[in-house]
C-alpha cells in the first residue's frame, strides 16, 4: 500500500497501528464520466478552479486534520490523478487504493488498508460530492459512535409517483421516503464484517451491505447542497453553490 502526499507514493505499513480509537474515511471515486459526455472522469473535472475530487478531500480535511483518508481510484487513473496533484499543488495527505469492478469491491479495497484490529468510525463518501457540510460530517461520525451505522438523508420535496406494471402510475406519500446521501458512517469492525459477504446486485450503497448482515441503520439530517455531480447541469449548480 502507499501513503500518498500530493500524489507521490510513500511505502508504509498501516498494520502496525495500535488499538487507538481512530476516524477513517474511504472516498470512492471510480466514475468514468459517461453522463458528462466527455473523456475526463467526472471526479477530475474542474469546479471553481480545481478538480471536483480535490474539493471533496479538502472538505473532510477541514473538518478533522487527523482524519485518515483513503482514496479509491481505478488503477488506470492513478497516474493522471498524481499529475493533477502536481499541477494544482495539492498536498493533502491520503492513502491510495485500487478501485474494483463495482463500488462494493472498491470499498472492500479501501477497507483493506485499515488494520484488522482497528477501533473507531469509518465513513464512506462519494468522490463527486464536494458540497457536504462540515456540520453533516460531524453529525454522521458522532451518531455512528452510538448507533454503529448511520446515513445522512434529506426530505423529498417533489411529488413521487410509483410506476405500475401496465405503464401507468400512482402517487405515493413523499413523507414516507428520504433521499440518501454520503458519508455513510459505521463502526469499523461492523463494516469490515459486512464486506466479507459475497457481492449481490442488491448492494446499492454501504447501508444495504450492512443491513444484509442483520444490522439496523440510523438516519441523521443531511444538507441539500450535498449533491452528487454526475451531469453538466450538476457542475453549474456546484459552481454556484461554492460561490455562495
PDB file of C-alpha atoms in Angstrom, residues 14-226:
ATOM      1  CA  UNK A  14      -0.753   0.529   8.322  1.00  0.00           C
ATOM      2  CA  UNK A  15      -0.976  -2.868  10.049  1.00  0.00           C
ATOM      3  CA  UNK A  16       1.403  -1.743  12.779  1.00  0.00           C
ATOM      4  CA  UNK A  17      -1.277   0.598  14.228  1.00  0.00           C
ATOM      5  CA  UNK A  18      -2.446   0.279  17.802  1.00  0.00           C
ATOM      6  CA  UNK A  19      -5.969  -0.211  19.128  1.00  0.00           C
ATOM      7  CA  UNK A  20      -6.492   3.553  19.495  1.00  0.00           C
ATOM      8  CA  UNK A  21      -9.945   4.824  18.511  1.00  0.00           C
ATOM      9  CA  UNK A  22      -9.451   6.402  15.075  1.00  0.00           C
ATOM     10  CA  UNK A  23     -11.595   8.066  12.426  1.00  0.00           C
ATOM     11  CA  UNK A  24     -11.148   6.884   8.832  1.00  0.00           C
ATOM     12  CA  UNK A  25     -12.723   7.967   5.566  1.00  0.00           C
ATOM     13  CA  UNK A  26     -12.928   5.995   2.326  1.00  0.00           C
ATOM     14  CA  UNK A  27     -13.569   8.208  -0.693  1.00  0.00           C
ATOM     15  CA  UNK A  28     -14.764   6.172  -3.653  1.00  0.00           C
ATOM     16  CA  UNK A  29     -14.060   7.836  -6.997  1.00  0.00           C
ATOM     17  CA  UNK A  30     -14.462   5.316  -9.777  1.00  0.00           C
ATOM     18  CA  UNK A  31     -16.628   7.240 -12.224  1.00  0.00           C
ATOM     19  CA  UNK A  32     -15.894   7.203 -15.941  1.00  0.00           C
ATOM     20  CA  UNK A  33     -17.805  10.420 -16.632  1.00  0.00           C
ATOM     21  CA  UNK A  34     -20.081   8.968 -19.314  1.00  0.00           C
ATOM     22  CA  UNK A  35     -23.039  11.169 -18.347  1.00  0.00           C
ATOM     23  CA  UNK A  36     -20.797  14.196 -18.741  1.00  0.00           C
ATOM     24  CA  UNK A  37     -20.398  13.366 -22.424  1.00  0.00           C
ATOM     25  CA  UNK A  38     -16.596  13.642 -22.325  1.00  0.00           C
ATOM     26  CA  UNK A  39     -13.462  11.599 -21.859  1.00  0.00           C
ATOM     27  CA  UNK A  40     -12.410  13.041 -18.484  1.00  0.00           C
ATOM     28  CA  UNK A  41     -13.862  11.160 -15.492  1.00  0.00           C
ATOM     29  CA  UNK A  42     -16.275  13.389 -13.596  1.00  0.00           C
ATOM     30  CA  UNK A  43     -14.202  13.416 -10.388  1.00  0.00           C
ATOM     31  CA  UNK A  44     -11.393  15.173 -12.287  1.00  0.00           C
ATOM     32  CA  UNK A  45     -13.485  17.845 -13.981  1.00  0.00           C
ATOM     33  CA  UNK A  46     -12.707  21.435 -12.938  1.00  0.00           C
ATOM     34  CA  UNK A  47     -15.010  23.038 -10.402  1.00  0.00           C
ATOM     35  CA  UNK A  48     -14.269  26.615  -9.329  1.00  0.00           C
ATOM     36  CA  UNK A  49     -10.676  26.314 -10.470  1.00  0.00           C
ATOM     37  CA  UNK A  50      -9.680  22.795  -9.414  1.00  0.00           C
ATOM     38  CA  UNK A  51     -10.863  19.192  -9.821  1.00  0.00           C
ATOM     39  CA  UNK A  52     -14.065  18.116  -8.071  1.00  0.00           C
ATOM     40  CA  UNK A  53     -12.210  15.426  -6.111  1.00  0.00           C
ATOM     41  CA  UNK A  54      -9.839  17.935  -4.537  1.00  0.00           C
ATOM     42  CA  UNK A  55     -12.767  19.929  -3.185  1.00  0.00           C
ATOM     43  CA  UNK A  56     -14.184  16.728  -1.676  1.00  0.00           C
ATOM     44  CA  UNK A  57     -10.957  15.745   0.059  1.00  0.00           C
ATOM     45  CA  UNK A  58     -10.380  19.269   1.363  1.00  0.00           C
ATOM     46  CA  UNK A  59     -13.871  19.439   2.850  1.00  0.00           C
ATOM     47  CA  UNK A  60     -13.138  16.455   5.105  1.00  0.00           C
ATOM     48  CA  UNK A  61      -9.615  17.570   5.943  1.00  0.00           C
ATOM     49  CA  UNK A  62     -11.022  20.947   7.035  1.00  0.00           C
ATOM     50  CA  UNK A  63     -13.385  19.109   9.372  1.00  0.00           C
ATOM     51  CA  UNK A  64     -10.687  16.987  11.002  1.00  0.00           C
ATOM     52  CA  UNK A  65      -6.966  17.402  10.339  1.00  0.00           C
ATOM     53  CA  UNK A  66      -6.302  13.979  11.903  1.00  0.00           C
ATOM     54  CA  UNK A  67      -8.799  12.070   9.750  1.00  0.00           C
ATOM     55  CA  UNK A  68      -7.154   9.136   7.951  1.00  0.00           C
ATOM     56  CA  UNK A  69      -8.304   9.446   4.344  1.00  0.00           C
ATOM     57  CA  UNK A  70      -8.259   6.552   1.888  1.00  0.00           C
ATOM     58  CA  UNK A  71      -8.841   7.453  -1.750  1.00  0.00           C
ATOM     59  CA  UNK A  72     -10.011   4.639  -4.036  1.00  0.00           C
ATOM     60  CA  UNK A  73      -9.348   5.167  -7.743  1.00  0.00           C
ATOM     61  CA  UNK A  74      -9.186   2.777 -10.709  1.00  0.00           C
ATOM     62  CA  UNK A  75      -5.553   1.812 -11.214  1.00  0.00           C
ATOM     63  CA  UNK A  76      -5.515   3.275 -14.725  1.00  0.00           C
ATOM     64  CA  UNK A  77      -6.410   6.695 -13.251  1.00  0.00           C
ATOM     65  CA  UNK A  78      -3.647   6.836 -10.620  1.00  0.00           C
ATOM     66  CA  UNK A  79      -1.055   8.428 -12.883  1.00  0.00           C
ATOM     67  CA  UNK A  80      -3.477  11.072 -14.189  1.00  0.00           C
ATOM     68  CA  UNK A  81      -4.561  11.957 -10.652  1.00  0.00           C
ATOM     69  CA  UNK A  82      -0.963  12.303  -9.487  1.00  0.00           C
ATOM     70  CA  UNK A  83      -0.287  14.611 -12.429  1.00  0.00           C
ATOM     71  CA  UNK A  84      -3.235  16.748 -11.341  1.00  0.00           C
ATOM     72  CA  UNK A  85      -1.903  16.850  -7.775  1.00  0.00           C
ATOM     73  CA  UNK A  86       1.394  18.247  -9.003  1.00  0.00           C
ATOM     74  CA  UNK A  87      -0.301  20.699 -11.361  1.00  0.00           C
ATOM     75  CA  UNK A  88      -2.581  22.082  -8.644  1.00  0.00           C
ATOM     76  CA  UNK A  89      -0.004  21.802  -5.835  1.00  0.00           C
ATOM     77  CA  UNK A  90      -2.386  19.563  -3.946  1.00  0.00           C
ATOM     78  CA  UNK A  91      -0.635  18.429  -0.757  1.00  0.00           C
ATOM     79  CA  UNK A  92      -3.349  16.919   1.416  1.00  0.00           C
ATOM     80  CA  UNK A  93      -2.237  13.614   2.937  1.00  0.00           C
ATOM     81  CA  UNK A  94      -4.136  10.463   1.981  1.00  0.00           C
ATOM     82  CA  UNK A  95      -3.688   6.767   1.212  1.00  0.00           C
ATOM     83  CA  UNK A  96      -4.376   5.386  -2.245  1.00  0.00           C
ATOM     84  CA  UNK A  97      -6.147   2.102  -3.051  1.00  0.00           C
ATOM     85  CA  UNK A  98      -7.070   0.424  -6.315  1.00  0.00           C
ATOM     86  CA  UNK A  99     -10.686   0.586  -7.433  1.00  0.00           C
ATOM     87  CA  UNK A 100     -12.590  -2.637  -8.057  1.00  0.00           C
ATOM     88  CA  UNK A 101     -15.075  -3.962 -10.577  1.00  0.00           C
ATOM     89  CA  UNK A 102     -18.009  -2.422  -8.677  1.00  0.00           C
ATOM     90  CA  UNK A 103     -18.451   0.131  -5.892  1.00  0.00           C
ATOM     91  CA  UNK A 104     -18.741  -2.799  -3.469  1.00  0.00           C
ATOM     92  CA  UNK A 105     -15.321  -4.103  -4.491  1.00  0.00           C
ATOM     93  CA  UNK A 106     -13.837  -0.601  -4.367  1.00  0.00           C
ATOM     94  CA  UNK A 107     -14.979  -0.165  -0.766  1.00  0.00           C
ATOM     95  CA  UNK A 108     -13.511  -3.593   0.023  1.00  0.00           C
ATOM     96  CA  UNK A 109     -10.210  -2.396  -1.394  1.00  0.00           C
ATOM     97  CA  UNK A 110     -10.291   0.730   0.756  1.00  0.00           C
ATOM     98  CA  UNK A 111     -11.163  -1.252   3.867  1.00  0.00           C
ATOM     99  CA  UNK A 112      -8.134  -3.489   3.302  1.00  0.00           C
ATOM    100  CA  UNK A 113      -5.897  -0.513   4.177  1.00  0.00           C
ATOM    101  CA  UNK A 114      -7.480  -0.236   7.637  1.00  0.00           C
ATOM    102  CA  UNK A 115      -5.837  -2.534  10.203  1.00  0.00           C
ATOM    103  CA  UNK A 116      -7.944  -5.591  11.057  1.00  0.00           C
ATOM    104  CA  UNK A 117      -7.852  -4.695  14.776  1.00  0.00           C
ATOM    105  CA  UNK A 118      -8.716  -1.015  14.266  1.00  0.00           C
ATOM    106  CA  UNK A 119     -11.334   0.533  16.536  1.00  0.00           C
ATOM    107  CA  UNK A 120     -13.268   3.635  15.600  1.00  0.00           C
ATOM    108  CA  UNK A 121     -15.567   5.007  12.928  1.00  0.00           C
ATOM    109  CA  UNK A 122     -15.123   4.780   9.170  1.00  0.00           C
ATOM    110  CA  UNK A 123     -17.066   6.872   6.687  1.00  0.00           C
ATOM    111  CA  UNK A 124     -17.638   6.080   3.021  1.00  0.00           C
ATOM    112  CA  UNK A 125     -18.179   9.060   0.735  1.00  0.00           C
ATOM    113  CA  UNK A 126     -18.709   9.610  -2.977  1.00  0.00           C
ATOM    114  CA  UNK A 127     -15.783  11.444  -4.539  1.00  0.00           C
ATOM    115  CA  UNK A 128     -18.181  13.587  -6.566  1.00  0.00           C
ATOM    116  CA  UNK A 129     -19.994  15.005  -3.529  1.00  0.00           C
ATOM    117  CA  UNK A 130     -17.797  18.041  -2.784  1.00  0.00           C
ATOM    118  CA  UNK A 131     -20.522  20.082  -1.069  1.00  0.00           C
ATOM    119  CA  UNK A 132     -21.206  18.069   2.067  1.00  0.00           C
ATOM    120  CA  UNK A 133     -21.193  20.427   5.030  1.00  0.00           C
ATOM    121  CA  UNK A 134     -18.799  20.059   7.943  1.00  0.00           C
ATOM    122  CA  UNK A 135     -21.851  20.004  10.227  1.00  0.00           C
ATOM    123  CA  UNK A 136     -23.225  16.944   8.440  1.00  0.00           C
ATOM    124  CA  UNK A 137     -19.841  15.203   8.509  1.00  0.00           C
ATOM    125  CA  UNK A 138     -19.615  15.779  12.255  1.00  0.00           C
ATOM    126  CA  UNK A 139     -23.217  14.651  12.758  1.00  0.00           C
ATOM    127  CA  UNK A 140     -22.588  11.393  10.890  1.00  0.00           C
ATOM    128  CA  UNK A 141     -19.396  10.491  12.751  1.00  0.00           C
ATOM    129  CA  UNK A 142     -20.785  11.378  16.170  1.00  0.00           C
ATOM    130  CA  UNK A 143     -24.014   9.446  15.590  1.00  0.00           C
ATOM    131  CA  UNK A 144     -22.074   6.376  14.413  1.00  0.00           C
ATOM    132  CA  UNK A 145     -20.343   6.177  17.797  1.00  0.00           C
ATOM    133  CA  UNK A 146     -23.757   5.489  19.311  1.00  0.00           C
ATOM    134  CA  UNK A 147     -25.725   3.743  16.557  1.00  0.00           C
ATOM    135  CA  UNK A 148     -22.904   1.842  14.769  1.00  0.00           C
ATOM    136  CA  UNK A 149     -24.393   2.528  11.320  1.00  0.00           C
ATOM    137  CA  UNK A 150     -25.625   5.908  10.087  1.00  0.00           C
ATOM    138  CA  UNK A 151     -26.689   7.550   6.806  1.00  0.00           C
ATOM    139  CA  UNK A 152     -27.453  11.235   6.149  1.00  0.00           C
ATOM    140  CA  UNK A 153     -30.801  11.850   4.482  1.00  0.00           C
ATOM    141  CA  UNK A 154     -32.910  14.723   3.203  1.00  0.00           C
ATOM    142  CA  UNK A 155     -36.649  15.052   2.767  1.00  0.00           C
ATOM    143  CA  UNK A 156     -38.314  14.531  -0.599  1.00  0.00           C
ATOM    144  CA  UNK A 157     -39.734  17.844  -1.801  1.00  0.00           C
ATOM    145  CA  UNK A 158     -41.187  16.741  -5.132  1.00  0.00           C
ATOM    146  CA  UNK A 159     -44.295  14.616  -5.667  1.00  0.00           C
ATOM    147  CA  UNK A 160     -43.388  10.939  -6.044  1.00  0.00           C
ATOM    148  CA  UNK A 161     -45.132   8.626  -8.473  1.00  0.00           C
ATOM    149  CA  UNK A 162     -44.799   4.842  -8.435  1.00  0.00           C
ATOM    150  CA  UNK A 163     -44.730   3.149 -11.835  1.00  0.00           C
ATOM    151  CA  UNK A 164     -47.146   0.245 -12.295  1.00  0.00           C
ATOM    152  CA  UNK A 165     -46.629  -2.906 -14.372  1.00  0.00           C
ATOM    153  CA  UNK A 166     -49.085  -1.678 -17.016  1.00  0.00           C
ATOM    154  CA  UNK A 167     -47.102   1.515 -17.573  1.00  0.00           C
ATOM    155  CA  UNK A 168     -49.399   3.761 -15.545  1.00  0.00           C
ATOM    156  CA  UNK A 169     -48.529   5.216 -12.174  1.00  0.00           C
ATOM    157  CA  UNK A 170     -49.896   6.323  -8.833  1.00  0.00           C
ATOM    158  CA  UNK A 171     -48.781   8.921  -6.328  1.00  0.00           C
ATOM    159  CA  UNK A 172     -47.179   7.811  -3.079  1.00  0.00           C
ATOM    160  CA  UNK A 173     -46.721   9.678   0.201  1.00  0.00           C
ATOM    161  CA  UNK A 174     -43.406  11.516  -0.069  1.00  0.00           C
ATOM    162  CA  UNK A 175     -43.273  11.791   3.723  1.00  0.00           C
ATOM    163  CA  UNK A 176     -42.632   8.022   3.762  1.00  0.00           C
ATOM    164  CA  UNK A 177     -39.368   8.449   1.825  1.00  0.00           C
ATOM    165  CA  UNK A 178     -35.965  10.071   2.218  1.00  0.00           C
ATOM    166  CA  UNK A 179     -33.111  10.758  -0.179  1.00  0.00           C
ATOM    167  CA  UNK A 180     -29.890   9.101   0.970  1.00  0.00           C
ATOM    168  CA  UNK A 181     -26.521  10.846   0.812  1.00  0.00           C
ATOM    169  CA  UNK A 182     -22.974  10.203   1.960  1.00  0.00           C
ATOM    170  CA  UNK A 183     -20.844   9.995   4.068  1.00  0.00           C
ATOM    171  CA  UNK A 184     -22.343   6.830   5.458  1.00  0.00           C
ATOM    172  CA  UNK A 185     -20.574   6.055   8.733  1.00  0.00           C
ATOM    173  CA  UNK A 186     -20.031   2.811  10.646  1.00  0.00           C
ATOM    174  CA  UNK A 187     -18.092   1.152  13.405  1.00  0.00           C
ATOM    175  CA  UNK A 188     -15.000  -0.126  11.621  1.00  0.00           C
ATOM    176  CA  UNK A 189     -15.444  -3.722  12.725  1.00  0.00           C
ATOM    177  CA  UNK A 190     -19.083  -3.777  11.640  1.00  0.00           C
ATOM    178  CA  UNK A 191     -18.275  -2.520   8.145  1.00  0.00           C
ATOM    179  CA  UNK A 192     -15.395  -4.983   7.799  1.00  0.00           C
ATOM    180  CA  UNK A 193     -17.742  -7.814   8.817  1.00  0.00           C
ATOM    181  CA  UNK A 194     -20.392  -6.685   6.331  1.00  0.00           C
ATOM    182  CA  UNK A 195     -17.935  -6.503   3.443  1.00  0.00           C
ATOM    183  CA  UNK A 196     -16.844 -10.093   3.959  1.00  0.00           C
ATOM    184  CA  UNK A 197     -20.147 -11.122   2.353  1.00  0.00           C
ATOM    185  CA  UNK A 198     -20.272 -12.205  -1.288  1.00  0.00           C
ATOM    186  CA  UNK A 199     -21.327  -9.420  -3.623  1.00  0.00           C
ATOM    187  CA  UNK A 200     -25.025  -9.064  -4.524  1.00  0.00           C
ATOM    188  CA  UNK A 201     -26.629  -6.814  -7.127  1.00  0.00           C
ATOM    189  CA  UNK A 202     -28.914  -5.575  -4.340  1.00  0.00           C
ATOM    190  CA  UNK A 203     -25.980  -3.767  -2.707  1.00  0.00           C
ATOM    191  CA  UNK A 204     -26.615  -0.209  -3.871  1.00  0.00           C
ATOM    192  CA  UNK A 205     -24.716   1.503  -1.053  1.00  0.00           C
ATOM    193  CA  UNK A 206     -22.896   0.701   2.182  1.00  0.00           C
ATOM    194  CA  UNK A 207     -26.074   0.783   4.260  1.00  0.00           C
ATOM    195  CA  UNK A 208     -27.587  -2.000   2.155  1.00  0.00           C
ATOM    196  CA  UNK A 209     -24.459  -4.104   2.712  1.00  0.00           C
ATOM    197  CA  UNK A 210     -24.671  -3.615   6.478  1.00  0.00           C
ATOM    198  CA  UNK A 211     -28.416  -4.323   6.552  1.00  0.00           C
ATOM    199  CA  UNK A 212     -27.738  -7.649   4.815  1.00  0.00           C
ATOM    200  CA  UNK A 213     -25.933  -8.866   7.967  1.00  0.00           C
ATOM    201  CA  UNK A 214     -28.985  -8.014  10.048  1.00  0.00           C
ATOM    202  CA  UNK A 215     -27.985  -4.622  11.439  1.00  0.00           C
ATOM    203  CA  UNK A 216     -30.198  -1.534  11.539  1.00  0.00           C
ATOM    204  CA  UNK A 217     -29.073   1.774  10.048  1.00  0.00           C
ATOM    205  CA  UNK A 218     -29.893   5.065  11.763  1.00  0.00           C
ATOM    206  CA  UNK A 219     -30.590   8.302   9.884  1.00  0.00           C
ATOM    207  CA  UNK A 220     -29.392  11.850  10.523  1.00  0.00           C
ATOM    208  CA  UNK A 221     -30.240  15.049   8.689  1.00  0.00           C
ATOM    209  CA  UNK A 222     -28.079  15.765   5.639  1.00  0.00           C
ATOM    210  CA  UNK A 223     -27.687  19.003   3.691  1.00  0.00           C
ATOM    211  CA  UNK A 224     -29.489  19.623   0.409  1.00  0.00           C
ATOM    212  CA  UNK A 225     -26.384  21.176  -1.143  1.00  0.00           C
ATOM    213  CA  UNK A 226     -24.643  17.784  -0.872  1.00  0.00           C
TER     214      UNK A 226
END
